[in-house]
């Protein structure tokens, strides 16, 4: 896995920039260990020798001049260089001071899902038994949590995909909802082309005619926030036209009669009024999906980042359940994980309501088991605490000290001006990052971590396939690997005996035991196995097992009666309605050249050149109404804030909405405007729709 070639080493690893986790070799000068380039890996089946623009440029972080190379401490208002000892001793003294005065839970840990499985596991363990706080959560709360809750309530298990990606080519129909796959998951497109080459139909549900929707057989240009109504409409047509599989429904599901009753009123005409999609298109899409033998429903943040996100996820899952499209090649459902380790990041206990192996923290048996693995008493595991955004809202009140790792909430959170105020109200703020992000700029201490090419460990990709990352053996300047920083902190807090690891594999071996018997069972996955195979799908309960690429082949779902739950939800619509003052819908999303808050990709010149600034997409008819020309500055405002951006006039978007990508911070952050309303089950904020007004800048 490290090949020598003409004075270079090729280190075999995976791309950090989305849940595909494409295989790549990092080119490193043997003598100096300088990172000089990247090559795609032809042996890794997921990408088979391809990389997207982000993947090609990702390695440029490694030698970037803005990397943090020493700890920083705030002195007289400025962040200045400090030694590790000075920084760590200050942090430890502040933690002890805060916990003595306000209690253990006054320290919060906010981590991220771009980290390896080993680090995600360690963050959950460190918060609970290193710090003794119940308040640990992570940025995946903004990303995957609705899919996670929806899958659990429908089929009792949360793996991002029921099928390996290779199954996509066997589908007769692909229904993509709220996913601009071509930009956000680019190398999933060859799989979709493969299905099209085999004759599959493509249905895309999206308010914009994205690059993905452009190639669809049917594009349902849905009004933002109306997915539940649309999916109910599709179900209505399929039931009316007898396109459902009663044999499967009767043998393998519960709840169909309730759904049938509920969707009676969701006629194509009624749904058309709610969604803005024509009744004819709704009927056509339902017929294509219902009449196809095999098909997959695939969705992403466009469906999930809503105050009704979990209802929408389960309603789309219903499409597969009522037609029996599950448990075989080309039939199933999936959510596209955006973060590099979006799947693994949500499995190992860094969610506030969860212990490793997808165990519930409130389950006495789970607590007892994990306490045994950690060598503590069950009563020493605190929780559940606050979810990610709730934790931010509690800064300065319930939480006095925050440890932030691998996340940039002052860009990625809704209503970011408030988040800035919350961060500033902390008694003490510690950030761990490789670059000085907008959030780090507010910290009292910043600790420099390594970049992903210097990381050994594992991630779990969009399919549920666990993969081996191999790191270059170097730590530039005084940077350190996150897991070593956390273990050092635990040692200095007097909890070091619980954090004795020499290498990531030691953490992984503990994680395997912690996950044993849980839903996401990694017990049978070893580094050796990962080195010899192209990843292993969980569950993999024994060392003899080769994992389970396709779930539910036995048609047994993860409930005591083995039956999947068909769940019925009414359309409720967005939390914030448009009004006379704010008459336009705003939706936010991503572009192919940037990753999450942009902390990494905005520093890579080649990516920045492609897309240097945010913009607002608006339909020509909407632009005409406000007398706005292409390229003119526009002020967008919601009840929470305003930003000024350049107008991009385009026919790809509905007339009743605008769209702005979210990868920029400070005055360019569109999250100044977004609605912090949380979905009650998953606690995901409603990023995908809020009400705004538009003003032409010259007229302000
Ligand atoms: Fe990286 Fe995703 Fe692009 Fe693959 S598709 S190269 S994993 S960003």
XYZ file of C-alpha atoms and ligand atoms in Angstrom:
708
model
C 0.000 0.000 0.000
C 3.016 2.276 -0.320
C 4.682 1.843 -3.718
C 8.130 3.313 -4.478
C 8.596 4.918 -7.896
C 11.499 7.107 -9.076
C 12.164 8.854 -5.781
C 8.476 9.003 -4.926
C 6.235 7.008 -2.630
C 2.620 6.412 -3.629
C 0.516 6.223 -0.479
C -2.798 4.466 -0.978
C -5.703 6.265 0.682
C -9.172 7.731 0.008
C -10.427 11.207 -0.885
C -11.585 13.310 2.052
C -14.191 15.432 0.258
C -17.398 13.349 0.113
C -18.997 10.104 1.175
C -17.936 8.332 -2.023
C -14.430 8.054 -0.522
C -12.826 7.548 -3.919
C -9.544 5.663 -3.893
C -6.412 7.702 -4.594
C -2.659 7.487 -4.284
C -0.898 10.469 -2.750
C 2.464 11.166 -4.387
C 5.141 11.924 -1.809
C 8.853 12.683 -2.335
C 10.636 9.825 -0.623
C 13.431 11.925 0.831
C 11.577 14.998 2.032
C 8.075 13.536 2.460
C 6.758 16.524 0.547
C 3.321 15.921 -0.999
C 3.600 16.585 -4.738
C 0.465 15.226 -6.336
C -2.284 12.675 -6.583
C -3.286 9.811 -8.830
C -6.659 8.085 -8.881
C -6.676 4.440 -7.940
C -7.865 2.098 -10.652
C -8.113 -0.832 -8.273
C -10.767 0.714 -6.029
C -14.155 -0.187 -7.514
C -16.049 2.862 -6.268
C -14.259 5.335 -8.572
C -12.341 2.982 -10.882
C -9.657 5.510 -11.838
C -11.744 8.684 -11.786
C -11.556 11.747 -9.542
C -13.763 14.842 -9.547
C -12.382 18.430 -9.399
C -12.331 18.409 -5.589
C -10.627 15.021 -5.484
C -7.931 16.160 -7.917
C -7.154 19.233 -5.803
C -7.567 17.832 -2.277
C -3.862 17.035 -1.825
C -3.001 20.745 -2.163
C -3.987 21.248 1.480
C -0.955 19.278 2.600
C 1.717 21.845 1.692
C -0.569 24.863 2.022
C 1.097 27.963 3.450
C -1.849 28.713 5.732
C -1.658 25.448 7.666
C -1.528 25.853 11.407
C 1.890 24.664 12.518
C 1.950 25.593 16.188
C -0.556 26.073 19.023
C -1.998 29.581 19.381
C -3.104 31.283 22.590
C -5.082 34.513 22.793
C -3.045 37.195 24.560
C -4.168 40.833 24.683
C -6.864 40.004 22.159
C -4.456 38.424 19.619
C -3.799 34.774 18.850
C -0.056 34.249 19.319
C 2.232 31.220 19.060
C 2.653 29.099 22.166
C 4.186 25.784 23.151
C 2.063 22.647 23.459
C 2.722 22.545 27.198
C 1.573 26.126 27.697
C -1.563 25.603 25.584
C -2.518 22.266 27.116
C -1.905 23.398 30.694
C -4.066 26.446 30.111
C -6.867 24.294 28.661
C -6.713 21.813 31.540
C -6.773 24.565 34.161
C -9.781 26.213 32.477
C -11.662 22.902 32.224
C -11.030 22.227 35.911
C -12.034 25.757 36.863
C -15.272 25.680 34.870
C -16.260 22.182 36.014
C -15.531 23.028 39.662
C -17.720 26.115 39.455
C -20.553 24.969 37.166
C -20.430 21.169 37.071
C -19.097 18.666 34.542
C -21.745 19.367 31.905
C -20.642 22.999 31.620
C -17.980 21.744 29.180
C -19.266 20.933 25.704
C -17.612 18.990 22.880
C -18.632 19.746 19.295
C -16.925 17.523 16.782
C -17.117 16.579 13.144
C -17.801 13.770 10.739
C -14.875 14.387 8.407
C -12.682 12.584 10.925
C -11.781 8.890 10.844
C -13.910 6.322 12.660
C -11.179 6.037 15.273
C -11.312 9.759 16.070
C -15.124 9.869 16.066
C -15.156 6.983 18.545
C -12.514 8.666 20.661
C -14.395 11.997 20.808
C -17.487 10.276 22.266
C -15.440 8.363 24.807
C -13.315 11.393 25.733
C -16.346 13.613 26.340
C -18.053 11.066 28.565
C -15.251 9.566 30.578
C -12.380 11.989 29.952
C -14.412 15.085 30.743
C -17.510 13.539 32.339
C -19.856 15.723 30.290
C -23.116 14.682 28.684
C -22.799 17.501 26.143
C -21.121 15.965 23.084
C -22.543 16.238 19.595
C -21.246 16.726 16.068
C -21.805 18.522 12.792
C -23.417 15.465 11.205
C -26.483 16.616 13.125
C -26.825 19.167 10.309
C -26.258 16.596 7.645
C -27.317 12.996 8.102
C -29.545 12.997 11.153
C -32.941 13.047 9.396
C -31.956 10.153 7.143
C -30.664 8.320 10.190
C -33.896 8.741 12.157
C -36.075 8.069 9.098
C -34.290 4.833 8.212
C -34.433 3.659 11.811
C -38.153 4.285 12.130
C -38.914 2.593 8.777
C -36.593 -0.424 8.705
C -34.874 -0.385 12.120
C -31.366 0.199 10.818
C -29.443 3.228 9.611
C -26.975 2.456 6.896
C -26.728 5.157 4.223
C -27.527 2.680 1.506
C -29.315 -0.654 1.576
C -27.286 -1.642 -1.482
C -23.716 -1.447 -2.763
C -23.292 1.284 -5.388
C -22.677 -1.381 -8.052
C -26.388 -2.280 -7.706
C -27.433 1.098 -9.119
C -26.682 -0.116 -12.635
C -29.268 -2.889 -12.240
C -32.159 -0.533 -11.435
C -34.940 -0.021 -13.980
C -35.809 3.307 -12.397
C -33.857 5.736 -10.240
C -35.738 8.341 -8.250
C -33.366 11.053 -7.008
C -34.944 13.494 -4.572
C -33.231 16.600 -3.189
C -29.838 15.514 -4.497
C -27.754 17.396 -7.026
C -25.702 14.258 -7.455
C -23.682 15.592 -10.387
C -22.170 18.345 -8.223
C -22.306 16.971 -4.699
C -21.457 13.323 -5.377
C -19.960 13.566 -8.864
C -18.614 10.071 -9.187
C -22.006 8.551 -8.486
C -22.975 9.783 -11.948
C -21.129 6.992 -13.834
C -23.339 4.553 -11.921
C -26.432 6.490 -12.970
C -25.192 6.577 -16.589
C -24.659 2.826 -16.310
C -28.283 2.347 -15.296
C -29.419 4.652 -18.132
C -27.327 2.659 -20.616
C -29.215 -0.413 -19.450
C -32.524 1.329 -20.149
C -33.352 2.737 -16.696
C -35.530 5.835 -16.368
C -34.335 8.741 -14.232
C -36.793 10.772 -12.141
C -35.315 13.846 -10.433
C -37.189 15.791 -7.754
C -35.577 19.189 -7.170
C -36.713 22.829 -7.151
C -33.891 23.605 -9.581
C -33.046 22.084 -12.921
C -29.628 21.125 -11.627
C -26.961 19.424 -13.705
C -28.502 16.185 -12.452
C -32.068 17.206 -13.334
C -30.942 18.278 -16.823
C -30.484 14.655 -17.826
C -33.644 13.292 -16.170
C -36.495 11.644 -18.027
C -38.848 13.511 -15.715
C -37.892 16.504 -13.597
C -40.396 17.313 -10.853
C -39.540 20.938 -10.023
C -40.988 20.873 -6.565
C -41.691 23.935 -4.396
C -39.190 23.833 -1.476
C -40.477 22.057 1.612
C -43.240 19.996 -0.023
C -41.589 16.571 -0.367
C -44.034 14.782 1.931
C -46.971 15.923 -0.202
C -45.216 14.898 -3.428
C -44.251 11.447 -2.159
C -47.812 10.973 -0.840
C -49.063 11.933 -4.305
C -46.839 9.304 -5.937
C -48.113 6.731 -3.429
C -51.724 7.780 -4.135
C -51.320 7.125 -7.877
C -49.518 3.816 -7.356
C -52.235 2.564 -4.992
C -55.087 3.818 -7.225
C -53.560 2.182 -10.299
C -52.759 -1.065 -8.503
C -49.010 -0.678 -8.972
C -48.194 -1.861 -5.460
C -46.995 -5.307 -4.391
C -49.651 -6.656 -2.018
C -47.844 -9.919 -1.495
C -44.750 -8.081 -0.202
C -46.850 -5.600 1.789
C -48.813 -8.354 3.532
C -45.837 -10.553 4.345
C -43.171 -8.008 5.185
C -44.674 -4.719 6.356
C -47.113 -3.140 8.787
C -49.043 0.121 8.460
C -50.181 -0.021 4.829
C -53.892 0.448 5.525
C -53.231 3.646 7.456
C -51.106 4.985 4.614
C -53.731 4.012 2.041
C -56.357 5.939 3.990
C -54.115 8.991 4.455
C -53.028 9.309 0.810
C -56.601 9.122 -0.540
C -56.799 12.886 -0.493
C -53.347 13.354 -2.083
C -54.737 13.306 -5.610
C -52.399 14.531 -8.373
C -54.409 17.765 -8.612
C -54.288 18.406 -4.843
C -50.568 17.614 -4.727
C -49.961 19.813 -7.747
C -51.435 22.783 -5.872
C -49.120 22.190 -2.908
C -45.936 21.324 -4.777
C -46.253 23.351 -7.958
C -45.509 20.193 -10.003
C -48.026 19.429 -12.754
C -50.498 16.599 -12.109
C -49.408 14.944 -15.378
C -45.792 14.745 -14.242
C -46.829 13.304 -10.878
C -48.869 10.583 -12.594
C -46.073 9.797 -15.080
C -43.420 9.553 -12.367
C -45.636 7.312 -10.215
C -46.349 5.031 -13.166
C -42.679 4.726 -14.104
C -41.661 3.922 -10.535
C -44.612 1.606 -9.883
C -44.342 -0.318 -13.171
C -40.593 -0.939 -12.921
C -39.458 -4.286 -11.569
C -36.357 -2.928 -9.857
C -35.786 0.578 -8.654
C -34.009 2.709 -6.105
C -35.139 5.811 -4.227
C -32.124 7.973 -3.428
C -32.155 11.284 -1.626
C -30.044 13.870 0.146
C -30.132 17.115 2.090
C -32.858 18.638 -0.102
C -35.261 16.163 1.479
C -33.656 15.946 4.904
C -32.772 19.496 6.010
C -36.335 20.418 6.878
C -38.377 20.726 10.043
C -40.283 17.710 8.658
C -37.174 15.950 7.310
C -37.709 12.592 8.999
C -41.324 12.428 7.761
C -40.072 13.060 4.228
C -37.350 10.393 4.449
C -39.796 7.727 5.622
C -42.394 8.774 3.045
C -39.840 8.269 0.248
C -38.815 4.935 1.798
C -42.515 3.985 1.537
C -42.145 4.072 -2.265
C -39.800 1.084 -2.024
C -41.801 -0.697 0.665
C -45.198 -0.574 -1.079
C -43.690 -1.795 -4.350
C -41.444 -4.442 -2.758
C -38.322 -2.809 -4.198
C -35.843 -3.882 -1.583
C -33.464 -6.704 -0.707
C -32.218 -7.450 -4.208
C -29.901 -6.094 -6.897
C -31.121 -2.717 -8.164
C -33.818 -2.331 -5.520
C -33.493 -0.365 -2.302
C -32.961 3.135 -0.996
C -30.030 5.340 -0.086
C -29.032 8.758 1.115
C -25.952 10.460 -0.302
C -23.564 11.187 2.565
C -21.978 14.580 2.028
C -19.217 14.519 4.620
C -16.209 12.333 3.982
C -17.058 10.034 6.886
C -20.733 10.973 7.147
C -21.669 7.319 7.670
C -18.971 6.266 10.151
C -19.181 9.575 11.981
C -22.698 8.762 13.105
C -22.040 5.212 14.283
C -19.463 5.318 17.041
C -20.927 7.414 19.809
C -20.179 11.062 19.115
C -23.932 11.781 18.912
C -25.266 12.926 22.230
C -28.020 10.299 22.311
C -25.857 7.422 21.178
C -23.140 5.013 22.290
C -20.839 3.073 19.920
C -22.428 0.540 17.577
C -25.539 2.715 17.139
C -26.572 1.917 20.694
C -29.016 4.199 22.449
C -27.447 5.943 25.413
C -30.692 5.534 27.356
C -30.700 1.741 26.926
C -29.547 0.182 30.249
C -28.069 -2.877 28.510
C -26.119 -0.696 26.062
C -24.789 1.451 28.897
C -23.719 -1.600 30.863
C -21.978 -3.132 27.846
C -20.080 0.014 26.875
C -19.148 0.703 30.509
C -17.578 -2.776 30.513
C -15.586 -2.010 27.341
C -14.385 1.293 28.774
C -13.643 -0.159 32.215
C -15.874 2.267 34.109
C -19.057 2.005 36.113
C -22.264 2.437 34.106
C -23.158 5.448 36.262
C -20.050 7.223 34.950
C -21.514 7.502 31.423
C -23.445 10.782 31.325
C -26.100 11.628 28.782
C -28.003 12.277 26.699
C -27.187 15.975 26.511
C -27.808 18.710 23.968
C -27.786 18.237 20.197
C -25.430 20.342 18.027
C -27.484 23.475 17.515
C -29.020 23.270 20.992
C -25.471 23.157 22.347
C -24.538 26.306 20.450
C -27.633 28.044 21.808
C -26.580 27.069 25.344
C -23.091 28.618 25.050
C -22.546 31.212 27.721
C -25.430 29.878 29.818
C -25.505 26.119 30.369
C -22.149 25.612 28.621
C -19.185 27.776 29.625
C -16.313 26.042 27.844
C -16.400 24.527 24.372
C -13.967 22.152 22.699
C -14.495 22.302 18.943
C -12.842 19.796 16.604
C -12.988 19.529 12.826
C -15.979 21.801 12.438
C -16.749 25.407 11.544
C -20.174 26.167 13.036
C -19.982 29.915 12.503
C -20.348 29.215 8.777
C -22.306 25.968 8.750
C -24.993 26.747 11.348
C -28.290 28.481 10.694
C -28.658 32.107 11.794
C -24.871 32.490 12.107
C -24.840 35.989 13.562
C -26.424 34.503 16.668
C -23.908 31.645 16.660
C -21.081 34.214 16.652
C -22.639 35.885 19.689
C -22.973 32.526 21.431
C -19.311 31.656 20.785
C -18.182 35.054 22.055
C -20.143 34.565 25.285
C -18.101 31.501 26.325
C -15.768 31.656 29.324
C -13.227 29.690 27.298
C -13.149 28.330 23.768
C -10.737 25.678 22.427
C -10.592 24.841 18.712
C -8.683 22.026 17.002
C -8.185 22.487 13.267
C -5.637 22.423 10.449
C -6.502 25.950 9.197
C -7.606 29.050 11.077
C -11.307 28.803 10.257
C -13.791 31.585 10.974
C -14.723 29.716 14.174
C -11.059 29.285 15.203
C -10.585 33.055 14.899
C -12.844 33.440 17.957
C -11.082 30.802 20.063
C -8.930 31.351 23.156
C -6.662 28.461 22.210
C -6.220 26.896 18.762
C -4.499 23.518 18.495
C -2.975 22.565 15.107
C -4.002 19.179 13.770
C -2.665 17.247 10.802
C -4.429 16.975 7.433
C -6.037 13.804 6.213
C -3.076 12.592 4.116
C -1.139 12.308 7.380
C -3.843 10.169 8.969
C -3.943 6.428 9.462
C -7.330 4.987 10.207
C -10.643 4.001 8.681
C -13.726 5.671 7.271
C -17.088 4.251 6.226
C -18.385 5.343 2.859
C -21.871 6.074 1.536
C -22.502 2.370 0.949
C -21.601 1.284 4.483
C -18.215 0.010 3.270
C -15.430 0.411 5.843
C -12.163 1.551 4.231
C -8.546 1.869 5.221
C -6.842 5.269 5.060
C -3.071 5.267 5.093
C -1.213 8.313 6.277
C 2.173 9.763 5.387
C 4.476 9.374 8.341
C 4.983 13.064 9.134
C 3.505 15.860 11.271
C 4.557 19.231 9.781
C 5.751 21.912 12.197
C 4.307 21.234 15.615
C 0.985 19.906 14.317
C -0.284 16.742 15.920
C -2.866 14.145 15.028
C -6.260 14.785 16.644
C -6.296 11.425 18.429
C -2.922 12.165 20.017
C -4.147 15.611 21.128
C -7.230 14.070 22.758
C -5.234 11.326 24.505
C -2.732 13.915 25.795
C -5.571 16.048 27.119
C -7.089 13.020 28.865
C -3.701 12.232 30.416
C -3.315 15.780 31.726
C -6.854 15.624 33.150
C -5.882 12.525 35.137
C -7.935 10.178 32.936
C -5.051 8.854 30.876
C -5.498 5.232 31.934
C -8.623 5.060 29.750
C -6.804 6.427 26.706
C -3.697 4.270 26.294
C -3.281 3.807 22.559
C -0.058 3.617 20.553
C -1.665 3.846 17.139
C -5.083 4.206 15.456
C -5.347 0.425 15.055
C -5.459 0.125 18.865
C -8.438 2.491 18.943
C -10.087 0.579 16.094
C -9.702 -2.722 17.911
C -11.464 -1.232 20.934
C -14.137 0.233 18.648
C -14.696 -3.244 17.163
C -15.427 -4.655 20.594
C -17.609 -1.642 21.516
C -19.667 -2.157 18.344
C -20.002 -5.945 18.818
C -23.643 -6.960 18.898
C -24.785 -3.453 17.980
C -26.534 -2.535 14.729
C -23.337 -1.229 13.126
C -21.307 -4.290 14.093
C -17.627 -3.885 13.124
C -16.326 -6.728 15.264
C -15.261 -8.889 12.315
C -13.483 -6.034 10.519
C -9.735 -5.915 11.107
C -6.998 -3.744 9.626
C -5.568 -6.899 8.112
C -8.863 -7.690 6.397
C -9.156 -4.110 5.170
C -5.625 -4.307 3.794
C -6.525 -7.427 1.830
C -9.977 -6.417 0.590
C -11.390 -3.274 -1.047
C -13.248 -2.427 2.144
C -15.711 -4.458 4.204
C -19.418 -3.692 4.529
C -20.976 -3.683 7.986
C -22.549 -5.552 9.678
C -19.572 -7.885 9.923
C -20.051 -9.706 13.227
C -17.289 -12.341 13.012
C -13.748 -12.538 11.705
C -14.915 -15.206 9.248
C -17.618 -12.911 7.847
C -16.921 -10.859 4.719
C -19.590 -8.294 5.608
C -22.990 -7.603 4.076
C -22.996 -5.423 0.930
C -26.771 -5.721 0.435
C -29.165 -5.429 3.372
C -32.509 -7.209 3.790
C -31.954 -9.992 1.251
C -33.846 -12.262 3.659
C -36.632 -9.644 3.811
C -36.261 -9.524 7.591
C -36.290 -5.967 8.894
C -34.773 -4.941 12.170
C -37.860 -5.065 14.381
C -38.991 -7.893 16.690
C -41.623 -9.044 14.152
C -39.172 -8.718 11.248
C -41.533 -6.398 9.353
C -40.759 -2.975 7.887
C -42.889 -0.041 9.026
C -44.925 1.781 6.395
C -45.495 5.138 8.072
C -48.080 7.734 7.127
C -47.352 11.451 7.411
C -49.416 14.465 6.471
C -47.823 17.347 4.567
C -47.054 20.187 6.988
C -44.885 22.444 4.832
C -41.991 24.684 5.813
C -41.669 26.012 9.349
C -41.458 29.574 7.999
C -44.102 30.656 5.498
C -43.613 33.390 2.911
C -45.310 36.684 3.783
C -45.870 40.147 2.371
C -42.582 41.284 3.908
C -40.612 38.164 2.909
C -42.345 36.885 -0.240
C -39.673 34.598 -1.761
C -38.405 31.155 -0.742
C -34.659 30.815 -0.194
C -32.931 27.473 -0.558
C -29.229 26.801 0.007
C -26.871 24.092 -1.192
C -23.489 23.240 -2.606
C -21.354 23.567 -5.711
C -18.956 20.963 -7.036
C -15.844 23.024 -6.239
C -16.350 23.443 -2.485
C -16.705 21.281 0.584
C -18.886 22.087 3.600
C -18.004 25.459 5.165
C -15.215 25.977 2.595
C -12.497 26.102 5.272
C -10.455 23.671 3.171
C -11.551 24.304 -0.421
C -11.568 28.120 -0.278
C -7.812 27.877 0.324
C -7.140 25.798 -2.792
C -6.482 28.234 -5.629
C -7.618 25.982 -8.458
C -11.004 25.407 -6.785
C -11.396 29.027 -5.757
C -10.721 30.159 -9.322
C -13.665 28.100 -10.522
C -16.007 29.523 -7.900
C -14.540 32.428 -5.895
C -17.719 33.935 -4.431
C -21.296 33.081 -3.611
C -24.110 34.232 -5.879
C -27.885 34.212 -5.894
C -29.637 32.256 -8.613
C -32.963 33.753 -9.687
C -35.355 33.180 -12.567
C -35.484 35.907 -15.293
C -39.131 36.636 -14.457
C -38.321 37.205 -10.794
C -35.299 39.339 -11.718
C -37.476 41.416 -14.061
C -39.962 42.035 -11.269
C -37.179 43.627 -9.208
C -35.414 45.168 -12.211
C -32.264 43.169 -11.502
C -29.741 42.394 -14.220
C -27.286 39.525 -14.409
C -24.182 40.325 -12.348
C -25.793 43.138 -10.337
C -25.490 43.252 -6.565
C -28.551 42.176 -4.630
C -29.379 42.399 -0.960
C -31.152 39.336 0.411
C -32.762 39.531 3.835
C -34.743 37.253 6.113
C -36.100 37.855 9.602
C -32.616 36.929 10.914
C -30.164 38.870 8.747
C -28.964 40.025 5.347
C -26.164 39.440 2.879
C -25.195 41.089 -0.393
C -24.442 38.842 -3.358
C -24.173 38.943 -7.120
C -27.274 37.985 -9.117
C -27.037 35.045 -11.478
C -30.086 35.093 -13.722
C -30.976 31.618 -14.885
C -33.969 29.675 -16.098
C -32.991 26.574 -14.130
C -34.786 27.767 -11.003
C -38.453 28.173 -10.027
C -39.834 31.695 -10.179
C -40.946 31.730 -6.541
C -37.524 31.095 -5.011
C -33.832 31.949 -5.007
C -30.817 29.750 -4.335
C -27.447 30.582 -2.772
C -24.522 28.162 -2.129
C -23.370 28.142 1.487
C -19.568 27.649 1.486
C -18.525 31.167 2.545
C -18.152 32.851 5.924
C -18.484 36.228 7.598
C -20.470 38.777 5.532
C -20.860 36.263 2.666
C -22.462 33.521 4.759
C -25.966 32.778 3.488
C -26.570 31.112 6.833
C -27.119 34.610 8.228
C -30.586 34.165 6.740
C -31.471 30.500 7.298
C -34.049 29.318 9.795
C -32.814 27.594 12.990
C -36.122 25.719 13.404
C -35.189 22.134 14.316
C -36.797 18.906 13.200
C -38.141 17.509 16.490
C -36.726 13.985 16.133
C -33.407 14.464 14.357
C -32.742 18.064 15.527
C -31.598 19.003 12.008
C -32.126 22.701 11.236
C -34.340 23.741 8.321
C -31.528 24.915 6.035
C -33.404 24.185 2.836
C -36.193 26.714 3.024
C -36.947 30.062 4.618
C -38.669 33.286 3.601
C -36.640 36.200 2.235
C -36.977 39.530 0.479
C -34.874 40.865 -2.395
C -33.647 44.410 -2.914
C -31.563 45.678 -5.786
C -28.377 47.042 -4.226
C -28.306 50.262 -6.257
C -31.755 51.166 -4.957
C -31.027 50.589 -1.257
Fe -13.579 12.997 -3.663
Fe -16.239 12.682 -3.690
Fe -14.979 13.731 -5.785
Fe -14.697 11.163 -5.201
S -16.606 12.175 -5.846
S -13.078 12.535 -5.800
S -14.727 11.221 -2.938
S -15.133 14.620 -3.720
